[in-house]
Structures are given as C-alpha cells and as structure tokens.
Coordinates of N, CA, C and O in Angstrom, one line a residue:
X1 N 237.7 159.5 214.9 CA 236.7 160.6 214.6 C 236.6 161.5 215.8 O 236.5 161.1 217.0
X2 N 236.7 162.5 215.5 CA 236.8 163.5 216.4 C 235.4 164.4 217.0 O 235.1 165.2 216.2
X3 N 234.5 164.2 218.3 CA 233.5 164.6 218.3 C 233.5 166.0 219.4 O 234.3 166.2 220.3
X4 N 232.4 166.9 219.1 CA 232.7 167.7 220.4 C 231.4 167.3 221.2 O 230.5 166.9 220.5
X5 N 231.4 167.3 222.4 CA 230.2 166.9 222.9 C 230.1 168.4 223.9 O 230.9 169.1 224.4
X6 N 228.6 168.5 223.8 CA 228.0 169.8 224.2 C 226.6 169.8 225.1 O 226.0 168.8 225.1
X7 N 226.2 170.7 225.6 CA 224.7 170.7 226.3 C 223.9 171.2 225.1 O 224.1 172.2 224.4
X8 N 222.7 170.1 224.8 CA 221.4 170.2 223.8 C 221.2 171.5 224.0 O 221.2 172.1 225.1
X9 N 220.8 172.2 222.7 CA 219.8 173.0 222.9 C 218.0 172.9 222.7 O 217.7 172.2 221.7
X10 N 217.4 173.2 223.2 CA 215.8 173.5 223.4 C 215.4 173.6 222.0 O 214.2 173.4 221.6
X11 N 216.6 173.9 220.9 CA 215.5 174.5 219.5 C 216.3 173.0 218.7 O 216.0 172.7 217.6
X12 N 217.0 172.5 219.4 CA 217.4 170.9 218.3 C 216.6 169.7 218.8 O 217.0 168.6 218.7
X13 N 215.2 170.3 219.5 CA 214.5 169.0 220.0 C 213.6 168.2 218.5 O 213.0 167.1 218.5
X14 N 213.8 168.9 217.5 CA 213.1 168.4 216.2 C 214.3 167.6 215.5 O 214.0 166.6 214.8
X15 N 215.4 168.0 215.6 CA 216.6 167.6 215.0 C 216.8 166.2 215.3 O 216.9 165.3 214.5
X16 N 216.9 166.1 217.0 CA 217.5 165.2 218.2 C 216.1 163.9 217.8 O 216.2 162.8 217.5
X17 N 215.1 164.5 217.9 CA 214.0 163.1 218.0 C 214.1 162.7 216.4 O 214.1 161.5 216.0
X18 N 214.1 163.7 215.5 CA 214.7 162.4 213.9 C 215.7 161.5 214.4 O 215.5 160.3 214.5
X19 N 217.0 162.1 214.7 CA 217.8 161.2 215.1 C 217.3 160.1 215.7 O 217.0 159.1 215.1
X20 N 217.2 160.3 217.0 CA 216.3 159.0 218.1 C 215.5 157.8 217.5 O 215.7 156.6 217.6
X21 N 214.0 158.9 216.5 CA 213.3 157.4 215.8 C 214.3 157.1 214.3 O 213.6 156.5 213.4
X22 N 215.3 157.4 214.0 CA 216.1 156.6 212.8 C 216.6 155.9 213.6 O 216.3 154.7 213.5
X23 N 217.6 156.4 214.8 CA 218.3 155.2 215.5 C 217.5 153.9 216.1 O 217.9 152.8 216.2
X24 N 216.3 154.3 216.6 CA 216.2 153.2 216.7 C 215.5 152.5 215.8 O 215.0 151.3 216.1
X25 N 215.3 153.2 214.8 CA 214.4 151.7 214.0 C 215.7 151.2 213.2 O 215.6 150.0 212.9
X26 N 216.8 151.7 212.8 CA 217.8 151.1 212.0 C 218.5 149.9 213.4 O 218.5 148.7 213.4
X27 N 218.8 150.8 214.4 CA 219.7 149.8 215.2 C 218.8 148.7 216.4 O 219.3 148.1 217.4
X28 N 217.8 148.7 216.2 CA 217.4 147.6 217.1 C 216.6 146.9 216.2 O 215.5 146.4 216.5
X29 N 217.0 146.8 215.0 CA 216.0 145.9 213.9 C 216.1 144.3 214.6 O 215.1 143.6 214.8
X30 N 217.6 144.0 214.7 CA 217.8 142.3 215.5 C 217.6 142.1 216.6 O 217.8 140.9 217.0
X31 N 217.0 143.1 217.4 CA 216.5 142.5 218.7 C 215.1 142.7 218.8 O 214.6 141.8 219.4
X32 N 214.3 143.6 218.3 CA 212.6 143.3 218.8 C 212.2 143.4 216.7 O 212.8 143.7 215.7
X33 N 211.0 142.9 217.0 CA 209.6 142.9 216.1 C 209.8 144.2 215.5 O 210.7 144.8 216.1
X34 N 209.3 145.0 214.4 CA 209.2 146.4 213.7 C 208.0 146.7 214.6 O 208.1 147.8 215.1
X35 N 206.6 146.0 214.8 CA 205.6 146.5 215.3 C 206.2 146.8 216.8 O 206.0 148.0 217.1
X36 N 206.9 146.0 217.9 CA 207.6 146.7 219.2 C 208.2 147.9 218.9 O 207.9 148.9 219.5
X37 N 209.1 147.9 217.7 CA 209.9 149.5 217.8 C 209.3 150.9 217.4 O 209.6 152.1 217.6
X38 N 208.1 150.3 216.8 CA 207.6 151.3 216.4 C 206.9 152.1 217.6 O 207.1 153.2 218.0
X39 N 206.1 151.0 218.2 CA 205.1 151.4 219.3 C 206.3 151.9 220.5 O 205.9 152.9 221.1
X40 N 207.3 151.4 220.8 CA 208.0 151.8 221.5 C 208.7 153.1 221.8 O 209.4 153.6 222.7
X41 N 208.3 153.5 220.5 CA 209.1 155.3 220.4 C 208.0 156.0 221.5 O 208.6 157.0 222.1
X42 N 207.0 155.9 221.8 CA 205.8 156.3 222.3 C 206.1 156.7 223.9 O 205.6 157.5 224.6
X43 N 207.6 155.4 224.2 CA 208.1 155.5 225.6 C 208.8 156.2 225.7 O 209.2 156.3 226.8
X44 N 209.6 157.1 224.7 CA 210.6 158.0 224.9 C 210.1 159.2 224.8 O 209.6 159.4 223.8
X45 N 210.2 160.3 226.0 CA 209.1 161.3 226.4 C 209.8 162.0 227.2 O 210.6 161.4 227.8
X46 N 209.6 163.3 227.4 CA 210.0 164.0 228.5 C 211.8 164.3 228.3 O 212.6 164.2 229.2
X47 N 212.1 164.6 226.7 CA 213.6 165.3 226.4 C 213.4 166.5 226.4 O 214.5 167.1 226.6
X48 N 212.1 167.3 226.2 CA 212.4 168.6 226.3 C 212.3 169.2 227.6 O 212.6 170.3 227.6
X49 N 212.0 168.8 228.6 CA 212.0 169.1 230.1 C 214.0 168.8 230.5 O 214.7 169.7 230.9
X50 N 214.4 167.5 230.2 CA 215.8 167.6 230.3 C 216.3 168.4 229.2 O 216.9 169.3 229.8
X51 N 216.4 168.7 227.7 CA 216.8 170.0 227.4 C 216.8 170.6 228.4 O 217.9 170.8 229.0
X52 N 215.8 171.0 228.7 CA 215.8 172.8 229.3 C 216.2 172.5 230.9 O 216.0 173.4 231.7
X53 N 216.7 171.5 231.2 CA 217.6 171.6 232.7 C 218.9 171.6 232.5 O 219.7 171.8 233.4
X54 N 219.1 171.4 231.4 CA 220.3 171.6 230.9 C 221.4 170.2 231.4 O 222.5 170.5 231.8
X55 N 221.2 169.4 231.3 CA 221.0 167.4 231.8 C 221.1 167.3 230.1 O 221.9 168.2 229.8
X56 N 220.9 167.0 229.6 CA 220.7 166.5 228.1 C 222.2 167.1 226.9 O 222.2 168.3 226.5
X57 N 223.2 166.0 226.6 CA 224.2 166.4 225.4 C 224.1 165.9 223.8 O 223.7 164.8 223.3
X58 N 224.5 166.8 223.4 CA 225.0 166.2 221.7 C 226.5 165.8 221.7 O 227.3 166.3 222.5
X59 N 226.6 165.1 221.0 CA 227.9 164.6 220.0 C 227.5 165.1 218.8 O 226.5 164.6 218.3
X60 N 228.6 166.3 218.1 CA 228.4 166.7 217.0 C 229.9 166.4 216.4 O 230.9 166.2 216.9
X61 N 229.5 166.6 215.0 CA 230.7 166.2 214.3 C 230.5 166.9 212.8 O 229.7 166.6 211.8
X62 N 231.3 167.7 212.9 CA 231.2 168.9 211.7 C 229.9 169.4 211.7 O 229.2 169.4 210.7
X63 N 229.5 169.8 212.7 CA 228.1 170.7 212.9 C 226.6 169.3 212.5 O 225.4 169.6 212.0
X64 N 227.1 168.0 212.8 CA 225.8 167.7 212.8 C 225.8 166.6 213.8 O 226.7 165.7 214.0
X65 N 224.4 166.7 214.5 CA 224.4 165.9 215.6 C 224.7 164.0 215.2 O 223.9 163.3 214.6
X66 N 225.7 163.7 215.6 CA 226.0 162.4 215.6 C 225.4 161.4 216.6 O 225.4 160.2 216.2
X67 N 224.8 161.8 217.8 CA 224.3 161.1 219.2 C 223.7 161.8 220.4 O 224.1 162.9 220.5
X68 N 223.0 161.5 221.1 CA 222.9 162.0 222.1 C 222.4 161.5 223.8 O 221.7 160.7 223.4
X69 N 222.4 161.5 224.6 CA 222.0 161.4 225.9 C 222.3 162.1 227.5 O 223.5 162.3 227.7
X70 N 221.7 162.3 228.2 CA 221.6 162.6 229.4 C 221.7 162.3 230.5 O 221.9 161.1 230.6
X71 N 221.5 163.0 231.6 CA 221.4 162.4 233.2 C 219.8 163.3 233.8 O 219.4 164.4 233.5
X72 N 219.3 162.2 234.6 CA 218.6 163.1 235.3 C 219.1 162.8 236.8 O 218.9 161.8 237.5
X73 N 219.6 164.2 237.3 CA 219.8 163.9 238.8 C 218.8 163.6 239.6 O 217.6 163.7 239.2
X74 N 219.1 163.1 240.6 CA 218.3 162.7 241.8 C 218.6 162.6 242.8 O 218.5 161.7 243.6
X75 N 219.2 164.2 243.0 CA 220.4 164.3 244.9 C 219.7 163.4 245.8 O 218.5 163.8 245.6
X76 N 219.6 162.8 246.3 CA 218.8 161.8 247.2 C 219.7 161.2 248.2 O 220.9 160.9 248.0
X77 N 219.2 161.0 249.2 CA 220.3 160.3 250.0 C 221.4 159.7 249.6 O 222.4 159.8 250.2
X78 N 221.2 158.9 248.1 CA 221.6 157.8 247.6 C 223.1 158.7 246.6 O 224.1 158.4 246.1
X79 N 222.3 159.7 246.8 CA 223.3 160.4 245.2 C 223.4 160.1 244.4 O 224.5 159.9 244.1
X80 N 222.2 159.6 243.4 CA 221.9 158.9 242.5 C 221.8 159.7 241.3 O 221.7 160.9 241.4
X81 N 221.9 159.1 239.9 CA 221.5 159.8 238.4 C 220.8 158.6 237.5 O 221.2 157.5 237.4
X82 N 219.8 159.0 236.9 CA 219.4 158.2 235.8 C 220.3 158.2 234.6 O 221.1 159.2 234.6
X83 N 220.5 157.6 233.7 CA 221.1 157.6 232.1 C 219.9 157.7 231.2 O 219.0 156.9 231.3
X84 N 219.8 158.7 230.3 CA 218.6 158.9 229.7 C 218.7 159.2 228.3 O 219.6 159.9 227.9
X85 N 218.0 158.7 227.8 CA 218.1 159.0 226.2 C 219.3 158.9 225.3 O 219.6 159.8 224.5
X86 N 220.2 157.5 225.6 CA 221.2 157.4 224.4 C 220.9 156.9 223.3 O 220.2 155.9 223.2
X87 N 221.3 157.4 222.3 CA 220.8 156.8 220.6 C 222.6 157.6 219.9 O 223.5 158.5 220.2
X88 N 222.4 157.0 219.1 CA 223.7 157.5 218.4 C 223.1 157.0 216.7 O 222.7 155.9 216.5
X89 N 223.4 158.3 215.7 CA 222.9 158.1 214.3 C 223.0 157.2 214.2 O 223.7 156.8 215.1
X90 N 222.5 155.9 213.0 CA 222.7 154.7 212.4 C 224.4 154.6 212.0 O 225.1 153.6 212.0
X91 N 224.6 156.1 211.4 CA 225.8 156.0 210.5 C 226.9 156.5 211.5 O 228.1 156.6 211.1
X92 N 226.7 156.7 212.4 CA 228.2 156.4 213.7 C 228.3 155.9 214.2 O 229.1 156.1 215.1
X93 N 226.9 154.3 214.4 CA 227.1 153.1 215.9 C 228.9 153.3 215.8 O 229.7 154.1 215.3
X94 N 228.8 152.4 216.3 CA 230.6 152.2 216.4 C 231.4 152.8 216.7 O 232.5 152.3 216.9
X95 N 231.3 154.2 216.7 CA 232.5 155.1 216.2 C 232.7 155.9 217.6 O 233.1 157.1 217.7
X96 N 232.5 155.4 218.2 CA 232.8 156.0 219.5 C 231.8 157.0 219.9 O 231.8 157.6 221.0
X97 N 231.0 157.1 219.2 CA 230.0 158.5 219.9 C 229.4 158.3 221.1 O 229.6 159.2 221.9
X98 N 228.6 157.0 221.3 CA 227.8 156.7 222.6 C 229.2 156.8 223.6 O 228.8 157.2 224.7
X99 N 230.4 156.6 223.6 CA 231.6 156.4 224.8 C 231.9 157.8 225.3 O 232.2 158.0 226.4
X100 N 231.8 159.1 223.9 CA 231.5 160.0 224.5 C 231.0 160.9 225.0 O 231.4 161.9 225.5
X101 N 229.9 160.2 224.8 CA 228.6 160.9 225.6 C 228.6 160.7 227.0 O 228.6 161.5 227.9
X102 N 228.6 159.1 227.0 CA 228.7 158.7 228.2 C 229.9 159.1 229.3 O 230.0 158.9 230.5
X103 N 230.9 159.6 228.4 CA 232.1 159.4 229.3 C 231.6 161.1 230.1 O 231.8 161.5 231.3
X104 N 231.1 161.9 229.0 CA 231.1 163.4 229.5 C 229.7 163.1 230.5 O 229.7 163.5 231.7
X105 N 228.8 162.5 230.1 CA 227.8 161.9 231.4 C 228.2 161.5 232.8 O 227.8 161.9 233.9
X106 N 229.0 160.7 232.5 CA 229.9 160.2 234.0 C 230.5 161.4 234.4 O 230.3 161.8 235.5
X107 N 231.2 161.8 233.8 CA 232.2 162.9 234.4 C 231.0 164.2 235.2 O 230.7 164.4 236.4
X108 N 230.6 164.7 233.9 CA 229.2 165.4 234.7 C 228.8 164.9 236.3 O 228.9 165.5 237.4
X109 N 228.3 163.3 236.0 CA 227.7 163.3 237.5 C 228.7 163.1 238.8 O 228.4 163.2 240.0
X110 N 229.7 162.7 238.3 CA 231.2 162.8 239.5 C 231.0 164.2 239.9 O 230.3 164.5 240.9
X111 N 231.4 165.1 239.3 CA 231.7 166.2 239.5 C 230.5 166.8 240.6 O 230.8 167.5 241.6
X112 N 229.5 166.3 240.2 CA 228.3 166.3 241.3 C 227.7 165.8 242.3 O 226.6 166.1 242.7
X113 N 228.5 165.0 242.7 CA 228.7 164.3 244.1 C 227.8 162.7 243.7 O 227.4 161.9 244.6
X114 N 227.8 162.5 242.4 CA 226.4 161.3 242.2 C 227.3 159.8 243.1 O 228.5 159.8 243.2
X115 N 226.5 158.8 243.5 CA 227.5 157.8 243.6 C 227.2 157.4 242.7 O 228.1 157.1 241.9
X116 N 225.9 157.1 242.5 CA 225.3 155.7 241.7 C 224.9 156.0 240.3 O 224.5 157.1 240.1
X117 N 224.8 155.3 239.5 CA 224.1 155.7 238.4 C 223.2 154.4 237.8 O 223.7 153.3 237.8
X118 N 221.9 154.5 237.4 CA 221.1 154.0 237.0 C 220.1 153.9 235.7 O 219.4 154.9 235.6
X119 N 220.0 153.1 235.1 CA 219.0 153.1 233.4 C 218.7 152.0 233.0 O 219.3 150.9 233.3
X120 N 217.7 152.1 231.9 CA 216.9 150.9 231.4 C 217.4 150.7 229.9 O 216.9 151.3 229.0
X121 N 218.5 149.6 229.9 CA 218.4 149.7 228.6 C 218.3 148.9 227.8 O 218.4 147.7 228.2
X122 N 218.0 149.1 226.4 CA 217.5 148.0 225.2 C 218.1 147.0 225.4 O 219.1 146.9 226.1
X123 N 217.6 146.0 224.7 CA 218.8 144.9 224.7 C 219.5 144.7 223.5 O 219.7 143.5 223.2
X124 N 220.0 145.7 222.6 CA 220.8 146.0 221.8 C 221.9 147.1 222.7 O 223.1 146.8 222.6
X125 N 221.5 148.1 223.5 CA 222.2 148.6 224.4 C 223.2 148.1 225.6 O 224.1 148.7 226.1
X126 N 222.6 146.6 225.9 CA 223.4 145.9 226.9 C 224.9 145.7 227.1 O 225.8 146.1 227.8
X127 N 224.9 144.8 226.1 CA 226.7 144.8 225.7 C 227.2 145.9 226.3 O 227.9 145.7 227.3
X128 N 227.0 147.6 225.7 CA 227.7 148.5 225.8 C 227.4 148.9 227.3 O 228.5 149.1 227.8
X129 N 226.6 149.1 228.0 CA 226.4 149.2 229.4 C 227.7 148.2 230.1 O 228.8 148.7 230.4
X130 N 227.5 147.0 230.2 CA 228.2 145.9 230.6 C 229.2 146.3 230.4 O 230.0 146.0 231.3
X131 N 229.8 146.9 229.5 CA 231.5 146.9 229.0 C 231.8 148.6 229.9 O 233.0 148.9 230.3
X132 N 230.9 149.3 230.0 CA 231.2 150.3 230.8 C 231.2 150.4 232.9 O 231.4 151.4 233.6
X133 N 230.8 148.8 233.2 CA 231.1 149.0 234.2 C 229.4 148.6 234.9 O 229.2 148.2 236.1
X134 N 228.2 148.8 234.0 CA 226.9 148.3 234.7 C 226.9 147.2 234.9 O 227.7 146.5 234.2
X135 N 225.9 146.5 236.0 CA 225.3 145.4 235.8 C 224.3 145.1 236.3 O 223.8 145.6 237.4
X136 N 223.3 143.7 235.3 CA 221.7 143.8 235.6 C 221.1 144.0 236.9 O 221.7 143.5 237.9
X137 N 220.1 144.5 237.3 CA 219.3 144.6 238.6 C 217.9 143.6 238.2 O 217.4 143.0 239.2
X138 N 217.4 143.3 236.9 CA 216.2 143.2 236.8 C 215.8 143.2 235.0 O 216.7 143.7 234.3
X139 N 215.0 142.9 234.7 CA 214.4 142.7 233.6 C 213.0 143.0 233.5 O 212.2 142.4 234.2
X140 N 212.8 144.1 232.6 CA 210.7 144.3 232.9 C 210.6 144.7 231.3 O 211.5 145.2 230.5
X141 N 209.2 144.3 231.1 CA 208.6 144.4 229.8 C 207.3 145.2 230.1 O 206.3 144.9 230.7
X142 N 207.8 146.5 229.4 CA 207.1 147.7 229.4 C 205.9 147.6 228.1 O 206.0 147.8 226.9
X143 N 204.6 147.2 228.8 CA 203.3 147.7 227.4 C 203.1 148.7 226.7 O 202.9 149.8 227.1
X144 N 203.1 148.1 225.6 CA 202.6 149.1 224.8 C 201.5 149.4 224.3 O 200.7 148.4 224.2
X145 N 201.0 150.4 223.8 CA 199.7 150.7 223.1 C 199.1 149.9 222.2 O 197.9 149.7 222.2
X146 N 199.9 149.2 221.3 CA 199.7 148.1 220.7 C 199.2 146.7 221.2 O 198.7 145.8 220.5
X147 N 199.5 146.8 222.8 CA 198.9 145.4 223.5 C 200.5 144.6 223.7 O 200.5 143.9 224.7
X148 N 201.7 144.7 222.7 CA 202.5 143.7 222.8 C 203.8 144.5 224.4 O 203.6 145.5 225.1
X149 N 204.6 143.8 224.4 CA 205.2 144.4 225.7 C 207.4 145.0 224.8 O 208.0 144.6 223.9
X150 N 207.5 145.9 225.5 CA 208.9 145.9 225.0 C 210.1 145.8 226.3 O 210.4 146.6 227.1
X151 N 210.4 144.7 226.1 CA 211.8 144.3 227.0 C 212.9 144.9 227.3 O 213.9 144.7 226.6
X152 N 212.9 145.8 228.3 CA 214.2 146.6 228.9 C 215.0 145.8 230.1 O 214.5 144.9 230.7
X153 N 216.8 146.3 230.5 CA 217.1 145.5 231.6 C 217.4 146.8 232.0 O 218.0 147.7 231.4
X154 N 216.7 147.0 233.4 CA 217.6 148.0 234.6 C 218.7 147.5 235.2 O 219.0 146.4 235.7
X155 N 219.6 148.8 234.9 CA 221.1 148.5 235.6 C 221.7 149.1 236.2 O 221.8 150.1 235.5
X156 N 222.2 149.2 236.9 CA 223.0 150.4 237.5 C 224.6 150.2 237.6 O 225.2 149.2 237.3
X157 N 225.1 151.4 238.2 CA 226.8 151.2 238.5 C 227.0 152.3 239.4 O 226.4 153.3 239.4
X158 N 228.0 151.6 240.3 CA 228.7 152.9 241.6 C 229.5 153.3 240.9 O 230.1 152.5 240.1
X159 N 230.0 154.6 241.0 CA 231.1 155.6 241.0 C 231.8 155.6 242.2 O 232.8 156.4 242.3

C-alpha cells in the first residue's frame, strides 16, 4: 500500500481526532478496560498547538487520512524530540502506516540535529516501539478522571 506522508493541516484537526478516538477504542480493546480508554482520550491534548508548529504528519491514502503522529522538538543540550500522537485507522493497523510515519518522524528529527528521541507508549504500542529500536526507561500509571489509572511505558532511543 502506497502512502504519501505529509505535514497536518490546522483545518484536519476534526478529521485527525475521529481518527485518534476510533483508533483507539478499536485497537486497545485487549490491553485496558473500555472505562480506561474511554477516560483516557481526555490525555490526548495539545495536537492543535503541534498542527500549527508544523511537528504533526498524515499518512494519506487516496485522499484519506490513514494515521498520524508527530515530534515535539526540544533543542536542549540533549538534542532531544518527543514522539507524539501515533494512532493509525483501525482499518490500516498493519499496513505499514505507523512505519511511515515514524520513519518520516525519525528522518525529520536527524535532519535536525535531534540525538535522542523519547515517548510514552500504550501497551498495545510497545511491540512496535521495541521493534523500531526503543527501549523501556520506566513504567507510570497516569489518573484519570474516572479515579482509575491508565498504564503507559516511557522509552526512548539514540540516533
């Protein structure tokens, strides 16, 4: 499958967050509770600020968004980047979309002197981190509004 990967626009932030809360209530059904995933969308915040830094990509495929995720830089002594907001539709897990995103992600932050790169991800997301080169720093269970907690692993990787 052939994807073009591109910088989000500011007016597909209604588009991009359907995507997001389908992806994840379809694809993390086997690792948390329906009541965690629900309350957990509540943690994903602050994509229209990366839109408009222009940090934030689609994977589109015949004009419709298939996936998406970002970097947020952090020039810092460290030359550091976060990984931010990957989700890929229900109906393309697999298909290479998250590899592209991420691969134009990585490339992005080379290009920009980053060393390190850093993010929190699901534990449906791990595997694919792990196979790209991350590994665990830590384990934290983020509360929710609900009272119950949702289990992320931070990880990082050098470039």
């Amino acid at each position: 499958m052939n994807f073009t990967i591109r910088t989000a626009k500011i007016e597909e932030l209604e588009p991009i967050q359907a995507l997001i809360n389908r992806s994840t209530r379809e694809l993390q059904r086997e690792f948390y509770e329906e009541s965690e995933i629900e309350a957990a969308l509540e943690l994903i915040s602050g994509l229209d600020v990366l839109i408009q830094s222009g940090q934030y990509f689609v994977a589109e495929n015949d004009g419709c968004i298939a996936g998406c995720g970002g970097v947020s830089l952090s020039l810092d002594e460290e030359t550091s980047a976060e990984i931010r907001g990957f989700f890929v539709a229900p109906e393309y897990a697999r298909k290479g979309v998250a590899s592209s995103v991420f691969d134009y992600c990585e490339k992005y932050c080379s290009e920009r002197g980053v060393k390190s790169l850093f993010l929190a991800s699901t534990l449906s997301g791990e595997p694919f981190y792990s196979k790209r080169g991350f590994t665990e720093i830590g384990r934290v269970k983020e509360p929710l509004s609900n009272g119950q907690f949702f289990e992320l692993i931070n990880m990082e990787k050098k470039l």
